[in-house]
Coordinates of C-alpha atoms in Angstrom, one line a residue:
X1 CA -190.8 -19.3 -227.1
X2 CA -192.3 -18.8 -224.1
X3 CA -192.0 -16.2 -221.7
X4 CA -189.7 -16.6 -218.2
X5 CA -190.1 -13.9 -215.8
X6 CA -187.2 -12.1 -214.2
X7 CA -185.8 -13.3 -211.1
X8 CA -186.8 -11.2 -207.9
X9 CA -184.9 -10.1 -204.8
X10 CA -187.2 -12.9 -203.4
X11 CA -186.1 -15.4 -205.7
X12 CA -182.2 -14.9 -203.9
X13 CA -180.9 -18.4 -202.4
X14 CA -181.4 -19.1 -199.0
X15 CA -177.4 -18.9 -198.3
X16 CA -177.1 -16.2 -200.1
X17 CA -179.7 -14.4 -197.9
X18 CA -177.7 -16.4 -194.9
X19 CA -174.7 -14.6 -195.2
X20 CA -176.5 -11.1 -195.5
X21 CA -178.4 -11.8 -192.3
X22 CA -175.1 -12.9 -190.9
X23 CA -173.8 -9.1 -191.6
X24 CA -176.7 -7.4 -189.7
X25 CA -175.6 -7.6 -186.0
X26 CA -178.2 -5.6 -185.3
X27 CA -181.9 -6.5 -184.0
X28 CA -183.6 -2.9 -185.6
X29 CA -181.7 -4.2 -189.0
X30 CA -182.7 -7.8 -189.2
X31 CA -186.0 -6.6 -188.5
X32 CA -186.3 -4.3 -191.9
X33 CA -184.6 -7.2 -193.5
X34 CA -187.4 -9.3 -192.2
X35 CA -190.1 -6.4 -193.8
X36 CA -189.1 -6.8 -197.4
X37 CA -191.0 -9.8 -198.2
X38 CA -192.0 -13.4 -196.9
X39 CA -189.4 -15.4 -198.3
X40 CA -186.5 -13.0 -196.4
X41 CA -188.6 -13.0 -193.4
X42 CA -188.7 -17.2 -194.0
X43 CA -184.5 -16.5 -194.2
X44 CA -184.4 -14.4 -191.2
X45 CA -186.5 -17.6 -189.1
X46 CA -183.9 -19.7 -190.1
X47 CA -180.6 -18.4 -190.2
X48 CA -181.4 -16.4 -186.6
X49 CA -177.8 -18.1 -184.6
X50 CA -178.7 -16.6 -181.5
X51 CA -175.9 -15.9 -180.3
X52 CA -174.3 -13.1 -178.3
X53 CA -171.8 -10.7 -179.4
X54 CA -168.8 -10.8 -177.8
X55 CA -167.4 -7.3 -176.5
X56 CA -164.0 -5.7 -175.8
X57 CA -162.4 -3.5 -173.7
X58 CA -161.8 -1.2 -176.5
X59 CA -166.2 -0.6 -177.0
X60 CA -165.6 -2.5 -180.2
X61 CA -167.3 -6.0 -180.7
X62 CA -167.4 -9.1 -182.9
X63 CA -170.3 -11.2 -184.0
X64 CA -170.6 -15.1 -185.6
X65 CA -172.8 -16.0 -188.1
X66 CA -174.8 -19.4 -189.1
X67 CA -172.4 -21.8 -189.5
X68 CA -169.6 -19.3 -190.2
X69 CA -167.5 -16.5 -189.0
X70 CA -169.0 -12.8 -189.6
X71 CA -166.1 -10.9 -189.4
X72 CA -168.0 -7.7 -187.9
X73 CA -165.7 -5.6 -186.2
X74 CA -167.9 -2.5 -185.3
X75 CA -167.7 0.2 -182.8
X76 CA -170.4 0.3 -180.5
X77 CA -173.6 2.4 -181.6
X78 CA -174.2 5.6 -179.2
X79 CA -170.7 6.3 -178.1
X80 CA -169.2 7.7 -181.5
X81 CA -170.0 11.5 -180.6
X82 CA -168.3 11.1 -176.7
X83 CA -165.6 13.1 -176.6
X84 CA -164.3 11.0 -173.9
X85 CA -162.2 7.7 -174.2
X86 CA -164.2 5.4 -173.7
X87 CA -163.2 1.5 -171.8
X88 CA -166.0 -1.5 -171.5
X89 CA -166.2 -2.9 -168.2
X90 CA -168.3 -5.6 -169.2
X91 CA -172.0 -6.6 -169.2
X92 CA -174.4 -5.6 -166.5
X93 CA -177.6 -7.1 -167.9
X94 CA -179.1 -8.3 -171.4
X95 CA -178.7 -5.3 -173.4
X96 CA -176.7 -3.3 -171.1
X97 CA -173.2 -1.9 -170.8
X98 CA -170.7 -0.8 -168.1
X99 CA -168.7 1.9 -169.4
X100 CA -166.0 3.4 -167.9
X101 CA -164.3 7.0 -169.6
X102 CA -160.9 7.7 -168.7
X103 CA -157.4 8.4 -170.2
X104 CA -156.2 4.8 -168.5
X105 CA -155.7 3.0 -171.7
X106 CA -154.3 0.1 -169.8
X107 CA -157.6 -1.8 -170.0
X108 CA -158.0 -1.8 -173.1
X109 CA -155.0 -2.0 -174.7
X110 CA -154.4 -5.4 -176.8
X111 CA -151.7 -7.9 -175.9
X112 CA -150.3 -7.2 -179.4
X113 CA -150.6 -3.2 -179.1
X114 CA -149.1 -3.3 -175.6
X115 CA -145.6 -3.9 -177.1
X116 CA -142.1 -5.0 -175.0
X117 CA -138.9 -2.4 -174.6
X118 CA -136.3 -4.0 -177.0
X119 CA -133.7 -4.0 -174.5
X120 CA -135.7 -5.3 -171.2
X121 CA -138.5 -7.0 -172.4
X122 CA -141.1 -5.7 -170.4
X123 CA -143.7 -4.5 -171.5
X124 CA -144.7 -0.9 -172.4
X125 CA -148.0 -0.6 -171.0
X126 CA -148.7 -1.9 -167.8
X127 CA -150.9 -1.1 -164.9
X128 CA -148.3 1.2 -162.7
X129 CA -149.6 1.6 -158.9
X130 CA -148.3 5.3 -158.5
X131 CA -149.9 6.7 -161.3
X132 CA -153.7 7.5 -160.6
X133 CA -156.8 9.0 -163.2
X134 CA -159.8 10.0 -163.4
X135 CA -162.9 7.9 -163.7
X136 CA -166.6 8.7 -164.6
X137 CA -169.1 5.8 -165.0
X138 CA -172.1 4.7 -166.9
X139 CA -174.6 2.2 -167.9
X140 CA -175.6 2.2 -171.4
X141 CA -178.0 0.4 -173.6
X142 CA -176.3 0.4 -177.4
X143 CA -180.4 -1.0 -178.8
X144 CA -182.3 1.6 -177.0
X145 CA -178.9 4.5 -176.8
X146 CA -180.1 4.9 -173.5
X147 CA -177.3 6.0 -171.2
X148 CA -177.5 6.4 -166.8
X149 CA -174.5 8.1 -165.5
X150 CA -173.3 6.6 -161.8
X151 CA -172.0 9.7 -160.2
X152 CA -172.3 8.1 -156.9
X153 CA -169.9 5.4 -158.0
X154 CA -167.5 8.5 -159.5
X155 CA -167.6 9.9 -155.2
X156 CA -165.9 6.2 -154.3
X157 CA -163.6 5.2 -156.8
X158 CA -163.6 7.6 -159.6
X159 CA -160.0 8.1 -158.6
X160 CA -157.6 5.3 -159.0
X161 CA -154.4 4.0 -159.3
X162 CA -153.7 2.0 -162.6
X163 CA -153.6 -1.2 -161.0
X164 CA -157.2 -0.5 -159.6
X165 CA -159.5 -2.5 -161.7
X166 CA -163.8 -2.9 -161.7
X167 CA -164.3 -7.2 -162.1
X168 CA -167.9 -6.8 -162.2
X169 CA -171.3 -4.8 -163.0
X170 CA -174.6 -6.5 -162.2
X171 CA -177.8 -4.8 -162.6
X172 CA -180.5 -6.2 -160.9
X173 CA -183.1 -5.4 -162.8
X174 CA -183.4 -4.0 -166.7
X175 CA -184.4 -0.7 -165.2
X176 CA -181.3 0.4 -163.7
X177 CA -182.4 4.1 -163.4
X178 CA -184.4 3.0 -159.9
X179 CA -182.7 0.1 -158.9
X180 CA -179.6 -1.4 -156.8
X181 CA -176.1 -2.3 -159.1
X182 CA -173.7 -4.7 -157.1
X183 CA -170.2 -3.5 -158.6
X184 CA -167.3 -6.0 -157.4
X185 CA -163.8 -4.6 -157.3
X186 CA -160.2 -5.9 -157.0
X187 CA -159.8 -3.7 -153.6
X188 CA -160.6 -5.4 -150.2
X189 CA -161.5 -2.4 -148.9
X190 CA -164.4 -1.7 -152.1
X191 CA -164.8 -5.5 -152.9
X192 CA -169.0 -5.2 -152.9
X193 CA -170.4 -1.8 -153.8
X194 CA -174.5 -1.3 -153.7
X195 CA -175.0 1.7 -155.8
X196 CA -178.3 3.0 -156.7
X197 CA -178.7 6.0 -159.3
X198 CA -179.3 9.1 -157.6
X199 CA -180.1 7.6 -154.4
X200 CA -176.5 7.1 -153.0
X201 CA -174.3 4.0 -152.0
X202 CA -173.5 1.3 -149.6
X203 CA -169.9 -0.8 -149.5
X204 CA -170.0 -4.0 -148.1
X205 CA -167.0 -5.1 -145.8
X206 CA -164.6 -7.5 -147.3
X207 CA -165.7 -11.1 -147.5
X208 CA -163.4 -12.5 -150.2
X209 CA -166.2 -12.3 -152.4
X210 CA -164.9 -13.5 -156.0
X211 CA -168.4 -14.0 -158.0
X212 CA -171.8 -12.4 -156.9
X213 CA -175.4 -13.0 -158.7
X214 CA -178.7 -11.0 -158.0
X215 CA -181.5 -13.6 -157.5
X216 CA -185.0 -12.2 -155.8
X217 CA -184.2 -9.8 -153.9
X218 CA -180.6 -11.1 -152.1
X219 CA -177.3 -10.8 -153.7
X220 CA -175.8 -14.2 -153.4
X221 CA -171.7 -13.8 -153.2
X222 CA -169.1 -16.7 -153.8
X223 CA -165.3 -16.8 -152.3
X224 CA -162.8 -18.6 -153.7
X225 CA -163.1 -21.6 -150.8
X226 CA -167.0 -21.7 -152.3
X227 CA -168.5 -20.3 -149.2
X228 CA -171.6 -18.3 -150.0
X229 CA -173.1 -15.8 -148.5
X230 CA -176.5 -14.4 -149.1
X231 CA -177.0 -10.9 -148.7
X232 CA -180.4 -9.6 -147.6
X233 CA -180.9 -6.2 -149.8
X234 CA -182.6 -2.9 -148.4
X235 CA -183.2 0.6 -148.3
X236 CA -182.7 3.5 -145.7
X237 CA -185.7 6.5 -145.2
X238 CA -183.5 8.3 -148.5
X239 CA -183.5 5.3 -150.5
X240 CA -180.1 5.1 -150.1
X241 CA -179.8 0.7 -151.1
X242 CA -178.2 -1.3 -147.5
X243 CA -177.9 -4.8 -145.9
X244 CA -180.5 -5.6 -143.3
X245 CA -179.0 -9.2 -142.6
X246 CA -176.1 -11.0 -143.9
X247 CA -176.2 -14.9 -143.9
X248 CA -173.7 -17.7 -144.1
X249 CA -175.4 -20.1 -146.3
X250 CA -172.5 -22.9 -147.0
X251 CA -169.3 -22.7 -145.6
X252 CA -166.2 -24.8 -147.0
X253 CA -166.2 -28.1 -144.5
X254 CA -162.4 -27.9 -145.0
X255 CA -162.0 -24.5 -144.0
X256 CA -159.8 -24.5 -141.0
X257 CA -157.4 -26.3 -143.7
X258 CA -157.7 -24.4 -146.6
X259 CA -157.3 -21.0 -144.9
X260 CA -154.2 -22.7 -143.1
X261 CA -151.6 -20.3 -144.1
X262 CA -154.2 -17.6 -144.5
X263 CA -156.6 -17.5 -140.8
X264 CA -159.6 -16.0 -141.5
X265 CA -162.6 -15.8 -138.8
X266 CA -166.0 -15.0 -139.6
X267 CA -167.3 -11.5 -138.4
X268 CA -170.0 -11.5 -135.9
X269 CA -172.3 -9.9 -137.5
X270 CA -172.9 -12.5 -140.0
X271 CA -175.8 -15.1 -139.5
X272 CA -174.6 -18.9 -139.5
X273 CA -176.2 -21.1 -141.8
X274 CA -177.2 -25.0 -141.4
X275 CA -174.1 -26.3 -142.6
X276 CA -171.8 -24.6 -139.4
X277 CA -171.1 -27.2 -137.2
X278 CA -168.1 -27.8 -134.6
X279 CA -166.0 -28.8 -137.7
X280 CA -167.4 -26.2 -140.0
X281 CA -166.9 -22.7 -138.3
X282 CA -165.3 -20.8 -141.3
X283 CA -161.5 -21.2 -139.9
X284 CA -162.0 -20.1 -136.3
X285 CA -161.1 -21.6 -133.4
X286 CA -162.7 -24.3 -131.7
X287 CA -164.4 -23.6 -128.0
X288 CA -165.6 -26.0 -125.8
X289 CA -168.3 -24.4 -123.1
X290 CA -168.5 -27.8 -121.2
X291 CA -165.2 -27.9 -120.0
X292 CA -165.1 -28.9 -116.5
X293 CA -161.8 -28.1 -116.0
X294 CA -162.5 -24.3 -116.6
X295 CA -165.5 -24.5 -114.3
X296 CA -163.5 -25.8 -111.0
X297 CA -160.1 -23.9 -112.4
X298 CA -158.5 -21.2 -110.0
X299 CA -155.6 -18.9 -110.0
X300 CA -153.3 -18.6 -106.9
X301 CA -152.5 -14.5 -107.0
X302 CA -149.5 -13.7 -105.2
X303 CA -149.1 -10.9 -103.0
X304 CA -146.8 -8.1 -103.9
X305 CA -143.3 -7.6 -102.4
X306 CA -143.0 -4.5 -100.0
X307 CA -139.6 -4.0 -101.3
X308 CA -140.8 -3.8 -104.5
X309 CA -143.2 -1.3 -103.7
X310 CA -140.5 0.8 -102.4
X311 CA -138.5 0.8 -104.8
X312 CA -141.3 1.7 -107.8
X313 CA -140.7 5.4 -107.1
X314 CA -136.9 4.9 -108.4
X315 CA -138.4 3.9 -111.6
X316 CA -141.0 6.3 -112.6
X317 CA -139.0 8.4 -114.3
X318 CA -137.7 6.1 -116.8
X319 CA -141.6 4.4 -117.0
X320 CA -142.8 7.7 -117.9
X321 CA -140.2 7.9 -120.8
X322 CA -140.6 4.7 -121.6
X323 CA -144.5 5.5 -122.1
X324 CA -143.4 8.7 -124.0
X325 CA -141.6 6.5 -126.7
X326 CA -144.4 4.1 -127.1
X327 CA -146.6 6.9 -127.7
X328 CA -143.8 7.7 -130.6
X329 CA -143.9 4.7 -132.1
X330 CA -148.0 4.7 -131.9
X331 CA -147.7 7.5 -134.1
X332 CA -145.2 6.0 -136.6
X333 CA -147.2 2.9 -136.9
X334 CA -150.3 5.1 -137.3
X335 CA -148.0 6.4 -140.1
X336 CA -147.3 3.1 -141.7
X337 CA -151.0 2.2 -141.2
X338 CA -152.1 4.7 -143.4
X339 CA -149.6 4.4 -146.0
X340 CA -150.3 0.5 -146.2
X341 CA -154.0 1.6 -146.3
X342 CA -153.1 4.0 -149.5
X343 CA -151.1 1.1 -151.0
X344 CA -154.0 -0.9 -150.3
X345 CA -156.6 0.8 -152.6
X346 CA -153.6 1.4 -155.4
X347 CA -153.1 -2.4 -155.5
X348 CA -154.8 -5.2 -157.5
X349 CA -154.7 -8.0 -155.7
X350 CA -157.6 -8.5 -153.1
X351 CA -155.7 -9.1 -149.8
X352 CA -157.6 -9.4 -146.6
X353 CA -156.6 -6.4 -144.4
X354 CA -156.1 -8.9 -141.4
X355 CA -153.6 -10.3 -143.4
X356 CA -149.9 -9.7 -142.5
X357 CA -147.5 -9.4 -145.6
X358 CA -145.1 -11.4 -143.9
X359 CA -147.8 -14.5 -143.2
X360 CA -148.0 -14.4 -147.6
X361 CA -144.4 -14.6 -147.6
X362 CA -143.9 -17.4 -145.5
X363 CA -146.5 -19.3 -147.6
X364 CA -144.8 -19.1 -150.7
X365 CA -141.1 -18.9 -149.7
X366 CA -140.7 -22.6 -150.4
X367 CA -142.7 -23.2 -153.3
X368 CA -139.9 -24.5 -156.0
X369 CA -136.7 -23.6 -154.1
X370 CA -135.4 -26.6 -156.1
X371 CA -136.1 -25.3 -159.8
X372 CA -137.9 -22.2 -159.7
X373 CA -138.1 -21.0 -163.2
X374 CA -138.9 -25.0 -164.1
X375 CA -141.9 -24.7 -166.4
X376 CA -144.9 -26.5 -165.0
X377 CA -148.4 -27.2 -166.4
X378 CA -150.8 -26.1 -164.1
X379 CA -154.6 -27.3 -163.5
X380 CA -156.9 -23.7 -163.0
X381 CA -160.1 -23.8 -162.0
X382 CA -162.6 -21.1 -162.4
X383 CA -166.1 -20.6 -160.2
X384 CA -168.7 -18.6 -161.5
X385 CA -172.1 -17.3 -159.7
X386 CA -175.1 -18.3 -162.4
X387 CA -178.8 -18.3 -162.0
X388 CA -180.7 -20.6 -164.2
X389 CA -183.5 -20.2 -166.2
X390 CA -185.9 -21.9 -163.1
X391 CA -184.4 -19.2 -160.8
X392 CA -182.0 -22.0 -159.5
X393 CA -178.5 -20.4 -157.7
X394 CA -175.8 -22.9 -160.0
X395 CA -172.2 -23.1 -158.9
X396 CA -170.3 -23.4 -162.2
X397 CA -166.7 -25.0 -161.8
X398 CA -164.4 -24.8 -165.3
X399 CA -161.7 -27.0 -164.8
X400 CA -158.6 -26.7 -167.5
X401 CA -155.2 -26.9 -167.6
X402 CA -152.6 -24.0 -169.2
X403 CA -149.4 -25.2 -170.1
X404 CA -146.5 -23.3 -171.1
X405 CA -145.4 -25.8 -173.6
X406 CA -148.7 -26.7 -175.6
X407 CA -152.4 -25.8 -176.0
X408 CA -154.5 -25.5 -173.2
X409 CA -157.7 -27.0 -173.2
X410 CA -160.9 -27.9 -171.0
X411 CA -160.7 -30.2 -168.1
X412 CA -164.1 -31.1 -167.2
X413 CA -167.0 -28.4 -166.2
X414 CA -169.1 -29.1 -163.4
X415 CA -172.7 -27.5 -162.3
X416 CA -173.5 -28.2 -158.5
X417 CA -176.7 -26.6 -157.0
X418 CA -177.0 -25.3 -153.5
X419 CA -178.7 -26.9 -150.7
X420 CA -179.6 -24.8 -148.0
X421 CA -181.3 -27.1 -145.4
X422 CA -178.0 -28.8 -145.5
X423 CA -175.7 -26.2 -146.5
X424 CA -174.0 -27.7 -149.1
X425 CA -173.7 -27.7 -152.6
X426 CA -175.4 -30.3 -154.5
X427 CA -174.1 -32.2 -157.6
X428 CA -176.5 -32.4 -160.4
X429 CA -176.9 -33.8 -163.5
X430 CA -175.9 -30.9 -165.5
X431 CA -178.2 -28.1 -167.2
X432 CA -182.0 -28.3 -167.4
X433 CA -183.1 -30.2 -170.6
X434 CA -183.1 -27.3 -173.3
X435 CA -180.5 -25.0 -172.1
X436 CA -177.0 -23.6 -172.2
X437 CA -174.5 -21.5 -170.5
X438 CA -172.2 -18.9 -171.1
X439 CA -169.2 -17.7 -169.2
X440 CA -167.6 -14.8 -168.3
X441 CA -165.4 -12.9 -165.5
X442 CA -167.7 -10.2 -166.2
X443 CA -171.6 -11.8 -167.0
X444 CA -172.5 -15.3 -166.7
X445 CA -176.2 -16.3 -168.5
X446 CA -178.0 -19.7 -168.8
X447 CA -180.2 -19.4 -171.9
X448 CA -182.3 -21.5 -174.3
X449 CA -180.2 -23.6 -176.7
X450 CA -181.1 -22.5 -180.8
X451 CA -179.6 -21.8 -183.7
X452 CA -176.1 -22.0 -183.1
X453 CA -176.7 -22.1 -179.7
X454 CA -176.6 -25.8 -178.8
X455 CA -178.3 -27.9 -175.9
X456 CA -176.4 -29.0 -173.3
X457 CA -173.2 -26.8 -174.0
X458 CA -171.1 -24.4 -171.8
X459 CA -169.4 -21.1 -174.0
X460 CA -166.3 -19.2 -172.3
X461 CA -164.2 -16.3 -173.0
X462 CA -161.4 -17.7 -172.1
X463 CA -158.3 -18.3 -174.8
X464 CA -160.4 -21.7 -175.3
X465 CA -162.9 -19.8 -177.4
X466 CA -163.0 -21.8 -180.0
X467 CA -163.6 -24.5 -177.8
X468 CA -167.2 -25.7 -175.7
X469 CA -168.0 -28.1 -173.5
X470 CA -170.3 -30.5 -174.1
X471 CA -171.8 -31.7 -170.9
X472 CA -174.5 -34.7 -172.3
X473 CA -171.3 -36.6 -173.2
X474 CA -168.6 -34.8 -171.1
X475 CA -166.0 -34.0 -173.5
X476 CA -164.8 -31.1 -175.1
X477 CA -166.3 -30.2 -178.8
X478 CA -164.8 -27.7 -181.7
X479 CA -168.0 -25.2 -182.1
X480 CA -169.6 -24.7 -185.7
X481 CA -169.2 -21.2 -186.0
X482 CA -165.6 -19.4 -185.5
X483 CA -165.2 -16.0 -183.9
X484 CA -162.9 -13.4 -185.0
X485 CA -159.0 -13.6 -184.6
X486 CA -158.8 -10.3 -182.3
X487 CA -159.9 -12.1 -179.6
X488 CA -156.7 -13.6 -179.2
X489 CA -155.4 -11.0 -178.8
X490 CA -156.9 -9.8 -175.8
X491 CA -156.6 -10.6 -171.9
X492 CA -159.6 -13.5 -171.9
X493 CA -161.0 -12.1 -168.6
X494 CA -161.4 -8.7 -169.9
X495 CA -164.1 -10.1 -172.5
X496 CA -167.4 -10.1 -172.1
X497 CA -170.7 -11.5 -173.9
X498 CA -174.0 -8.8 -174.8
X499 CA -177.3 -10.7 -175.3
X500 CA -178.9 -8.4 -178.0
X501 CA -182.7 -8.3 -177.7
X502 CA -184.8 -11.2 -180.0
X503 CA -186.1 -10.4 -183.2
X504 CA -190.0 -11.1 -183.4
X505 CA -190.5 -12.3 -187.3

């Protein structure tokens, strides 16, 4: 009889070793995996997905494995020994965190955990605008457990309301200990924060900025009527970052009618671009400096009555008391001022300060007067900020419709690229050949499609997760691989994706 060796640990079937791989989220791992022998370094070549993890509030993550869930619901490594409670912000670069520790647990509380009172309905956490904590912030890099406290940031708003919430952390480089972070708030008054670690900070003023994206050395920023605006980045003597120009690269052609109910004017100090014409001003008013009229006009001034001026001594009494209850009300309004101000910061909605409540009022007071609890399908688009992989600036529109009575799904997506000697955005024929994108409130990456990770097809976090788009054919696809159920659970905007760092095998 003859003899048949034993069966080795490199002898294990290739799915088998698949599914292993699948439960090593981590590169340092998959990389002793890969040591063991050639045929497991041949397994770790091929079942590589290349995919990111997808984070949550709550410092935990989830991962997805070739051609299958991986139902890897970890903590993240580094931040098991803080004492602190700990909230993710989302992604500031490949590899890196924005953390946020506080005793808010509003952020990261699940839809599911959040609960409803029994007898009202509402829910029992919510973001409450009189209640305020404490907040200290920090970059950290779960591969490397590197960690970069921002106490500058902590100085602006490391005291908030509740309803005070950070959209955004973008580093602009991988070295963030000597380098400018854009951080994009909810607050007009703190929309665009330059930080720079132990250097100090500079806040922008508000521009209804909604998306921003470092590329070179400008910060590129987006508003919701898809104006952008290029920000020319600096330092001072301390190295303190600042903005040495601001520029108004494309402004929305339709602006005067799109900020109808909502008159917004351009500040001076903010460099027209080639697209600003005598119908393109950013919703100011037109002037005509050729007006003949004006030229040859003339006022006829009428002389002053004696009698009047006789009897103006009569009335200075009550002109001076009159004067003495303006001053009065000055102060009151100062008082009101300054409580709006303080309501302001505690609020989360970004609201131009220019902006009188009673102007949002009367825009919305007769919107469904008819049925206004009707249920109504509604079409929502997102626009995202994305540099591709050519160092191109990409405006990404997600089109899709949320209906209260049935699924939601995807629209269309649409990638337009910006012209600046025209000052436009361009339409193009999609991604580059070779590449894909991912999409997030909080980090937005175009990357090279393998594994998993298929050409031509735009990821989201939104509660279409399970859904991509697929823009060679322009429909909407079910992906391969399936992601875990908690994400469901959780506000879609709130999650974020992590690019861990490749594995060289």
């Amino acid at each position: 009889m003859a003899y048949t060796p034993a069966a080795g640990w490199g002898d294990l079937p290739l799915d088998l070793l698949g599914g292993v791989i699948a439960r090593l989220p981590f590169p340092a791992d998959r990389a002793r995996f890969a040591a063991v022998c050639r045929a497991w370094r041949s397994a770790v070549r091929q079942h590589g997905s290349h995919l990111p993890w997808i984070v949550f509030p709550s410092c935990t993550f989830c991962t997805a494995g070739h051609g299958a869930a991986c139902f890897s619901f970890l903590q993240i490594p580094g931040l098991a020994d803080r004492e602190e409670d700990v909230t993710c912000l989302g992604a500031a670069h490949d590899c890196w965190l924005a953390l946020d520790c506080t005793d808010d647990i509003v952020r990261r509380t699940t839809l599911e955990d959040s609960g409803c009172d029994p007898d009202t309905g509402e829910p029992l956490v919510y973001p409450r605008r009189n209640v305020k904590h404490k907040h200290t912030y920090l970059l950290h890099n779960p591969f490397s457990n590197l960690t970069v406290p921002l106490p500058e940031l902590d100085a602006i708003v490391g005291h908030v309301a509740e309803t005070f919430h950070i959209r955004k952390v973008l580093m602009r480089s991988p070295a963030p200990q000597d380098d400018v972070i854009a951080v994009m708030t909810t607050n007009c008054n703190y929309n665009i924060i330059l930080c720079r670690p132990g250097k100090g900070t500079f806040v922008l003023p508000y521009y209804r900025i909604i998306d921003v994206v470092f590329l070179g050395d400008m910060l590129y920023g987006i508003t919701s009527g898809e104006e952008l605006l290029a920000f020319h980045l600096g330092e001072d003597e301390d190295g303190r970052p600042s903005v040495t120009r601001i520029e108004l690269v494309i402004t929305n052609p339709l602006s005067r009618y799109y900020y109808h109910e909502f008159p917004w004017f351009w500040p001076e100090d903010v460099d027209k671009g080639a697209g600003e014409d005598e119908h393109n001003n950013g919703g100011g008013e037109l002037s005509d400096s050729n007006n003949e009229e004006d030229e040859d006009s003339s006022y006829d001034v009428e002389e002053p009555n004696q009698e009047e001026n006789d009897n103006s001594g009569a009335d200075e009494g009550y002109l001076q008391e009159e004067d003495r209850n303006e001053d009065e009300e000055s102060d009151d309004d100062d008082e009101l001022a300054d409580q709006a101000l303080e309501d302001i910061f505690n609020g989360d909605d970004v609201v131009s300060n220019n902006l009188a409540p009673e102007v949002y009022e009367e825009a919305f007071e007769a919107f469904d007067e008819d049925v206004p609890y009707e249920p109504k399908d509604e079409m929502v688009i997102r626009r995202y900020l994305v540099k591709s992989r050519s160092d191109e600036l990409l405006l990404v529109r997600h089109r899709y419709l949320s209906s209260p009575c049935s699924d939601s799904y995807t629209h269309n997506v649409e990638v337009l690229k910006v012209d600046p000697n025209k000052g436009k955005w361009a339409a193009s024929n999609g991604l580059d050949k070779g590449e894909a994108l991912f999409l997030s409130q909080s980090y937005n990456k175009c990357t090279l499609a393998r594994g998993d990770v298929q050409e031509g097809f735009v990821y989201y976090t939104t509660h279409l997760v399970d859904d991509a788009y697929d823009m060679t054919c322009c429909t909407t696809r079910n992906i391969t691989f399936g992601w875990v159920w908690q994400c469901r659970l959780q506000d879609h905007w709130l999650l974020t994706w992590l690019f861990p760092p490749e594995v060289v095998v």
